[in-house]
mmCIF file of C-alpha atoms in Angstrom:
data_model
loop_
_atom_site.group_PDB
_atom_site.id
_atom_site.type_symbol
_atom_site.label_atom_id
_atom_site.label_comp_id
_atom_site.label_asym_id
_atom_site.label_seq_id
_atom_site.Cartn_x
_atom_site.Cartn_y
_atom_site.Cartn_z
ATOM 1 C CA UNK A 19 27.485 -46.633 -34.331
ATOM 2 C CA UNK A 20 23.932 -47.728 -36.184
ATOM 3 C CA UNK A 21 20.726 -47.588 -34.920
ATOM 4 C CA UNK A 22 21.233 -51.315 -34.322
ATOM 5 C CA UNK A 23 23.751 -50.657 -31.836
ATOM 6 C CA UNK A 24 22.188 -48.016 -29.979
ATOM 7 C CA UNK A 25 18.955 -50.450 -29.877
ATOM 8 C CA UNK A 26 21.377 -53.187 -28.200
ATOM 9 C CA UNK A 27 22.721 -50.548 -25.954
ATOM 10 C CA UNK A 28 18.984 -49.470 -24.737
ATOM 11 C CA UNK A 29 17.774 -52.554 -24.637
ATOM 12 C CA UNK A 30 20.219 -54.284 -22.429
ATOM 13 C CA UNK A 31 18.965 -52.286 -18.899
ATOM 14 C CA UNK A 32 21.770 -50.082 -19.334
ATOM 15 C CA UNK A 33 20.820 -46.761 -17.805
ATOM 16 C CA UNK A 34 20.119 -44.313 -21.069
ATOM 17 C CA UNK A 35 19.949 -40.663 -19.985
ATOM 18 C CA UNK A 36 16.936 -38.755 -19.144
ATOM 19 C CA UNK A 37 16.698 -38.657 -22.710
ATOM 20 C CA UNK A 38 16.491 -42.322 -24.011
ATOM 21 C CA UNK A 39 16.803 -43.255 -26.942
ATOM 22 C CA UNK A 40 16.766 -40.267 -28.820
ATOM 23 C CA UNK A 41 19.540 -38.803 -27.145
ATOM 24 C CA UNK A 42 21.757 -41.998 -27.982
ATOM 25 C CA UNK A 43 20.755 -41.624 -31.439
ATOM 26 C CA UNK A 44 22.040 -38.168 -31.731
ATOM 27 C CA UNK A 45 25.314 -39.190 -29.623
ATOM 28 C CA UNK A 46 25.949 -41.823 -32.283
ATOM 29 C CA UNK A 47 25.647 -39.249 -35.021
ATOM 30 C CA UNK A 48 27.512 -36.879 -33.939
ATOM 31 C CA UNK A 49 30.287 -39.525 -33.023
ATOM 32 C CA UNK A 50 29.318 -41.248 -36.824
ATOM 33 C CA UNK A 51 30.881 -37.879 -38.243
ATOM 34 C CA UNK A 52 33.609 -36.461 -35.953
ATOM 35 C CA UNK A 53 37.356 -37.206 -36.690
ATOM 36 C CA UNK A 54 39.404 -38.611 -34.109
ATOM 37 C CA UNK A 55 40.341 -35.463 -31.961
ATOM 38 C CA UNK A 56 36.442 -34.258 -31.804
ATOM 39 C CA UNK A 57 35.800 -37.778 -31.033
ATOM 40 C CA UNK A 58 37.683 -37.766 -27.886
ATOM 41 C CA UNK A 59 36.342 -34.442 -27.402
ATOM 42 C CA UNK A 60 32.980 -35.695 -27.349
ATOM 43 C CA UNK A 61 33.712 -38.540 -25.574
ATOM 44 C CA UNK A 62 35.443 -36.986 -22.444
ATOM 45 C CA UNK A 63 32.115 -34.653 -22.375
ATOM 46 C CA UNK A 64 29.670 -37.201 -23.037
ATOM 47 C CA UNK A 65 30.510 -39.621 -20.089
ATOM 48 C CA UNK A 66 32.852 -37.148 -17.709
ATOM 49 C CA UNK A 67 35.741 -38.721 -18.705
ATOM 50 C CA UNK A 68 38.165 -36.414 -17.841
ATOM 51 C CA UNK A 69 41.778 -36.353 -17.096
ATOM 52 C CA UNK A 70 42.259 -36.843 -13.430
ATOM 53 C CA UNK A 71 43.513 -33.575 -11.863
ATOM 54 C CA UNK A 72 44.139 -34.752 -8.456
ATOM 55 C CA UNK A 73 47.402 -36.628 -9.562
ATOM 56 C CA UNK A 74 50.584 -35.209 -9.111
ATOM 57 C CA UNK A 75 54.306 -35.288 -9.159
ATOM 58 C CA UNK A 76 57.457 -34.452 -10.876
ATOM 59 C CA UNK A 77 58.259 -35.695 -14.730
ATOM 60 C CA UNK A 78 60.856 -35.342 -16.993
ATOM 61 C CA UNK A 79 58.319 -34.683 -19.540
ATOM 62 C CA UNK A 80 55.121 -33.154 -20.064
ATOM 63 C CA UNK A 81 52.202 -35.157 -21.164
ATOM 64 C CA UNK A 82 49.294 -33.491 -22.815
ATOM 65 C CA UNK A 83 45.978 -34.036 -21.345
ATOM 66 C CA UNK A 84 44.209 -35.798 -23.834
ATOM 67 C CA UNK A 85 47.257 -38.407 -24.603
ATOM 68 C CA UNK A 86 46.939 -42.179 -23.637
ATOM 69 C CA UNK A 87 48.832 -43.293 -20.711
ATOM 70 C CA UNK A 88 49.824 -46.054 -22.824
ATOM 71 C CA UNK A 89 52.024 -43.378 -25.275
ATOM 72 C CA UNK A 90 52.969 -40.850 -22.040
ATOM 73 C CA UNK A 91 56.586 -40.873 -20.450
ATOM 74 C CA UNK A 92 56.739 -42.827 -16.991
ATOM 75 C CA UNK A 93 56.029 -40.955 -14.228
ATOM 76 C CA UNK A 94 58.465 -41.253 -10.986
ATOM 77 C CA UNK A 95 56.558 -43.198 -8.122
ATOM 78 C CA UNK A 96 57.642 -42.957 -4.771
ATOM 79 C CA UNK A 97 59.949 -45.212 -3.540
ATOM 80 C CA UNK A 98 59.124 -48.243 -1.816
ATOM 81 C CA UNK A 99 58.280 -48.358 1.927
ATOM 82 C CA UNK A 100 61.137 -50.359 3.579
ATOM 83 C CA UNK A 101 59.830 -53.744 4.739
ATOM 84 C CA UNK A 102 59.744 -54.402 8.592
ATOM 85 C CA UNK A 103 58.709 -51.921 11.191
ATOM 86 C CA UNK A 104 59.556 -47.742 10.864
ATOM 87 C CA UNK A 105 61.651 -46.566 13.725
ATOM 88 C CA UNK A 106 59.993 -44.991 16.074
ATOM 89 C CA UNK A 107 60.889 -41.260 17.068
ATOM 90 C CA UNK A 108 62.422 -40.946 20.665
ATOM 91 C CA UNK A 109 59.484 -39.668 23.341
ATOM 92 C CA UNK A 110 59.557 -35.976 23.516
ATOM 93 C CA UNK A 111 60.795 -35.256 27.355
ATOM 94 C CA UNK A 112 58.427 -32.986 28.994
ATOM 95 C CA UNK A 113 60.242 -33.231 32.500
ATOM 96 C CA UNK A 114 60.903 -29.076 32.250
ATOM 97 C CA UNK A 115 57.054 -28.816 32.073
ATOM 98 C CA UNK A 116 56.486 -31.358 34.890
ATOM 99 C CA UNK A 117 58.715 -29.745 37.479
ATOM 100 C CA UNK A 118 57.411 -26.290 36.586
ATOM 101 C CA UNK A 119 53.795 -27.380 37.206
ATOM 102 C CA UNK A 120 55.057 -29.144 40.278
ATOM 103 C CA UNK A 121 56.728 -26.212 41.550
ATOM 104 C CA UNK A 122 53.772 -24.091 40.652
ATOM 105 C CA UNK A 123 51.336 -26.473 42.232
ATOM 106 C CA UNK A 124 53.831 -26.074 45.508
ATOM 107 C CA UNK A 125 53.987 -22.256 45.661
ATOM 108 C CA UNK A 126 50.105 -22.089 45.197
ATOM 109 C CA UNK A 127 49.440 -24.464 48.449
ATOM 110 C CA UNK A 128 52.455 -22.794 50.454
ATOM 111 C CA UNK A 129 50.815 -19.344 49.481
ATOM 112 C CA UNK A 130 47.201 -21.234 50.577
ATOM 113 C CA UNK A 131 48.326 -22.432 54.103
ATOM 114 C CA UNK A 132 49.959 -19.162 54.985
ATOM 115 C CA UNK A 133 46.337 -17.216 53.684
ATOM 116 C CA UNK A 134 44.711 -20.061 55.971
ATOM 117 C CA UNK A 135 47.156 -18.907 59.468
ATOM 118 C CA UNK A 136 46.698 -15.663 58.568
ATOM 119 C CA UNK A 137 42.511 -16.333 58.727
ATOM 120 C CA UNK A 138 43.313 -18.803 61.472
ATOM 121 C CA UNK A 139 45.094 -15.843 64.213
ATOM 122 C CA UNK A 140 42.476 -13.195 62.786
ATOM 123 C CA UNK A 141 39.435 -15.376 63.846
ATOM 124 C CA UNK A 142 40.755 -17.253 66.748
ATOM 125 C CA UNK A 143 38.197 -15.204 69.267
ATOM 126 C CA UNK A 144 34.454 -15.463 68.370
ATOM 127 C CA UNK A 145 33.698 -12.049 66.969
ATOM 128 C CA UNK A 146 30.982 -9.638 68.399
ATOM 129 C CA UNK A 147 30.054 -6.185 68.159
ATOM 130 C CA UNK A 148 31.368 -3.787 65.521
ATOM 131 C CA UNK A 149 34.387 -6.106 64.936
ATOM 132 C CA UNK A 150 37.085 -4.722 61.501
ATOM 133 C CA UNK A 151 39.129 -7.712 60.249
ATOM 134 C CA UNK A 152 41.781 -6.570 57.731
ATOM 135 C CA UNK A 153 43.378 -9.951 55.929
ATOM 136 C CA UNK A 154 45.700 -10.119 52.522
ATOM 137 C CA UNK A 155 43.584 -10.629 49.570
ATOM 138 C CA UNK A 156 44.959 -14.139 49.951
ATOM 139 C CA UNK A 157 43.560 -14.940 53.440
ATOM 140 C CA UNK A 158 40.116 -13.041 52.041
ATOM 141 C CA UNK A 159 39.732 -16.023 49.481
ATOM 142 C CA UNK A 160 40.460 -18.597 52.021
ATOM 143 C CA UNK A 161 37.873 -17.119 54.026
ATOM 144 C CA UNK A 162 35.223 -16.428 51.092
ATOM 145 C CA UNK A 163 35.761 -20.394 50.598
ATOM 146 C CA UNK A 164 34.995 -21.315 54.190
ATOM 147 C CA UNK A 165 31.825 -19.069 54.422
ATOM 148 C CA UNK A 166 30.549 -19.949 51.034
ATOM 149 C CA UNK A 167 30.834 -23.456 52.162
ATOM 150 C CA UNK A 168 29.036 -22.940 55.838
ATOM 151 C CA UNK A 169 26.139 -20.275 54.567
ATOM 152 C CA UNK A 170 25.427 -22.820 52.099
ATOM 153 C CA UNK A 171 25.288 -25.648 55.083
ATOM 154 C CA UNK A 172 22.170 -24.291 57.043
ATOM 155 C CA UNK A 173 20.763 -20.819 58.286
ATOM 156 C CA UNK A 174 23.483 -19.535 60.997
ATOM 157 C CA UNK A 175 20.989 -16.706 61.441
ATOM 158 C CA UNK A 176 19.000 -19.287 63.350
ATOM 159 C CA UNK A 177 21.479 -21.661 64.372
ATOM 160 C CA UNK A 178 25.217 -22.004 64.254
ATOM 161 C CA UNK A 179 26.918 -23.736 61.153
ATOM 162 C CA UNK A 180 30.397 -24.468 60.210
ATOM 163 C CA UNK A 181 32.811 -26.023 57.206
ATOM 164 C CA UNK A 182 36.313 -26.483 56.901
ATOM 165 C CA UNK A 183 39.409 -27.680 55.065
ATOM 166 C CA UNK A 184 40.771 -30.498 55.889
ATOM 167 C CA UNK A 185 43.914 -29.803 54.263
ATOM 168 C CA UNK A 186 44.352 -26.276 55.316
ATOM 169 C CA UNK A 187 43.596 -27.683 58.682
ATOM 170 C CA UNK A 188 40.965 -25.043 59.671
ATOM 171 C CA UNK A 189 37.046 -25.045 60.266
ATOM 172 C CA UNK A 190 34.952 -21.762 60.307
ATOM 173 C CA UNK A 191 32.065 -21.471 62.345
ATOM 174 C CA UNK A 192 29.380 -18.587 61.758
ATOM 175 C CA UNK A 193 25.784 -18.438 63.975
ATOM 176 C CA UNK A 194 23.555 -15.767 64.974
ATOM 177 C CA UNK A 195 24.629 -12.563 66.741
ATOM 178 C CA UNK A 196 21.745 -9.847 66.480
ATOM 179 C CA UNK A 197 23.702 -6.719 67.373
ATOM 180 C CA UNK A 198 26.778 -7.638 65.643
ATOM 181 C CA UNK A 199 28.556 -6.137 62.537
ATOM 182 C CA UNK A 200 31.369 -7.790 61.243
ATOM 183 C CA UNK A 201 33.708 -5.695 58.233
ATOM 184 C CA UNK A 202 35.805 -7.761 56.521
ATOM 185 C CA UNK A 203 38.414 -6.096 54.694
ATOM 186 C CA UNK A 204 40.873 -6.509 52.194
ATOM 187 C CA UNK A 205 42.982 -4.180 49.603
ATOM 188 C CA UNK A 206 40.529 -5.278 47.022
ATOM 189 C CA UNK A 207 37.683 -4.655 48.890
ATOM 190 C CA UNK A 208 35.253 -4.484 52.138
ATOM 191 C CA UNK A 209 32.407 -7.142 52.831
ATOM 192 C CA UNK A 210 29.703 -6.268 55.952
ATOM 193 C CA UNK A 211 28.026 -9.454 57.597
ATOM 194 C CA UNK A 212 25.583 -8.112 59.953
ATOM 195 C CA UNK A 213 23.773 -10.127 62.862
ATOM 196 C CA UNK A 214 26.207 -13.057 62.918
ATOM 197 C CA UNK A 215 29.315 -13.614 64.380
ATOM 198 C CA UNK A 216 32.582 -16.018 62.548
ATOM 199 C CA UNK A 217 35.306 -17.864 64.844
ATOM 200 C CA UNK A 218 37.813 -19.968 62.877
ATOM 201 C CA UNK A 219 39.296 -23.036 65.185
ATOM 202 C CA UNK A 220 40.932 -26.349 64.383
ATOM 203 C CA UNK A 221 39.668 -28.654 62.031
ATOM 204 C CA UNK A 222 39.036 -31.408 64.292
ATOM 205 C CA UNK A 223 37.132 -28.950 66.395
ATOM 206 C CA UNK A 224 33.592 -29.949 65.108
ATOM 207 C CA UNK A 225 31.208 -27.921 68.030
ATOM 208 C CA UNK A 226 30.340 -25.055 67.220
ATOM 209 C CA UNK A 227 31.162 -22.220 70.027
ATOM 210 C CA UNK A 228 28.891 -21.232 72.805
ATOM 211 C CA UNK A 229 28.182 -18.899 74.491
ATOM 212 C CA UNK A 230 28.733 -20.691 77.747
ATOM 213 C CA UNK A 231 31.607 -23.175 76.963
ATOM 214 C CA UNK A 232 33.718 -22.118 73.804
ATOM 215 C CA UNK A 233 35.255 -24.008 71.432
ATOM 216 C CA UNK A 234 35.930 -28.039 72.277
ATOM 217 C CA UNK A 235 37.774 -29.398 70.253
ATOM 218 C CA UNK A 236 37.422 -33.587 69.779
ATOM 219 C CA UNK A 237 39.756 -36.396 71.094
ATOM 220 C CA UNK A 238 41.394 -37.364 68.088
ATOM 221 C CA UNK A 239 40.758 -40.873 67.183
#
């Protein structure tokens, strides 16, 4: 490789190295008086030509790295893909999983509607006074719900509020009571609600209590 040919090289836009010229010049040297092996050698480090190492499978023989694929034993491919559509695996049944969701989903709204009577017979007279409710832990979440729900709604300490559930079927209403102390109580704890007194009542009940005509509950429609 002459200075000739490195001048073609250089001169045909071919990208040259940070090094230009020069460094083509000494390439073609060293190339100009290496044998064949160092050649290759030089070659593979010159222009990253190495062997690709990403490639793999299972041979008969061993090739060295720096043979020609032309000279190397065949390598076994995969076989073909068969021609038409794959078959397609049979649907994984997940009907076990289904019922036991279903039958969880059922215990957890039985267990719900029996915390909701329970809150339902425990509230069913407006409260006044220094009144002690004990409910299950159960019942206490049902109720936390409810007077989450109606505190949220207004100021009962002013005027009366209420929320329910229409699918528990009950409706909890809360409104000012001065003198009155309320302990609700549970085996995982007591909560106090002073000056305001709870009644629980039908859902379709949607008055809140008075002090001169109770509860009245709606027509239904």
């Amino acid at each position: 490789m002459g200075d000739s040919a490195v001048d073609e090289a250089a001169g045909s836009g071919r990208a040259t190295g940070r090094h230009g010229r020069a460094a083509l010049l000494r390439l073609a040297r060293w190339f100009d008086s290496a044998d064949a092996a160092r050649a290759d050698a030089l070659y593979a480090a010159a222009f990253a030509a190495w062997p690709a190492r990403h490639l793999g499978g299972s041979g008969d023989e061993s090739a060295p790295a720096t043979g020609s694929w032309w000279n190397s034993p065949p390598a076994h491919a995969a076989p073909p893909r068969p021609v038409g559509p794959l078959p397609t695996e049979p649907a994984a049944d997940h009907s076990a999983q289904r019922a036991a969701l279903r039958d969880d989903a059922e215990s957890r709204a039985h267990w719900r509607r029996a915390a909701a009577a329970q809150v339902h017979r425990a509230l069913a007279e407006r409260t006044g006074g220094d009144d002690r409710i004990d409910l299950t832990p159960a019942a206490m979440g049902v109720l936390m719900e409810l007077l989450t729900a109606a505190l949220g709604s207004g100021h009962p300490e002013r005027a009366p509020v209420g929320a329910g559930d229409l699918e528990l079927e009950i409706r909890l209403h809360a409104g000012p009571a001065p003198d009155a102390a309320l302990t609700l109580a549970s085996p995982d704890g007591e909560l106090l609600l002073e000056g305001l007194w709870l009644q629980v009542t039908d859902y379709r009940v949607t008055r809140v209590p008075s002090d001169d005509d109770g509860p009245r509950q709606e027509p239904p429609e």
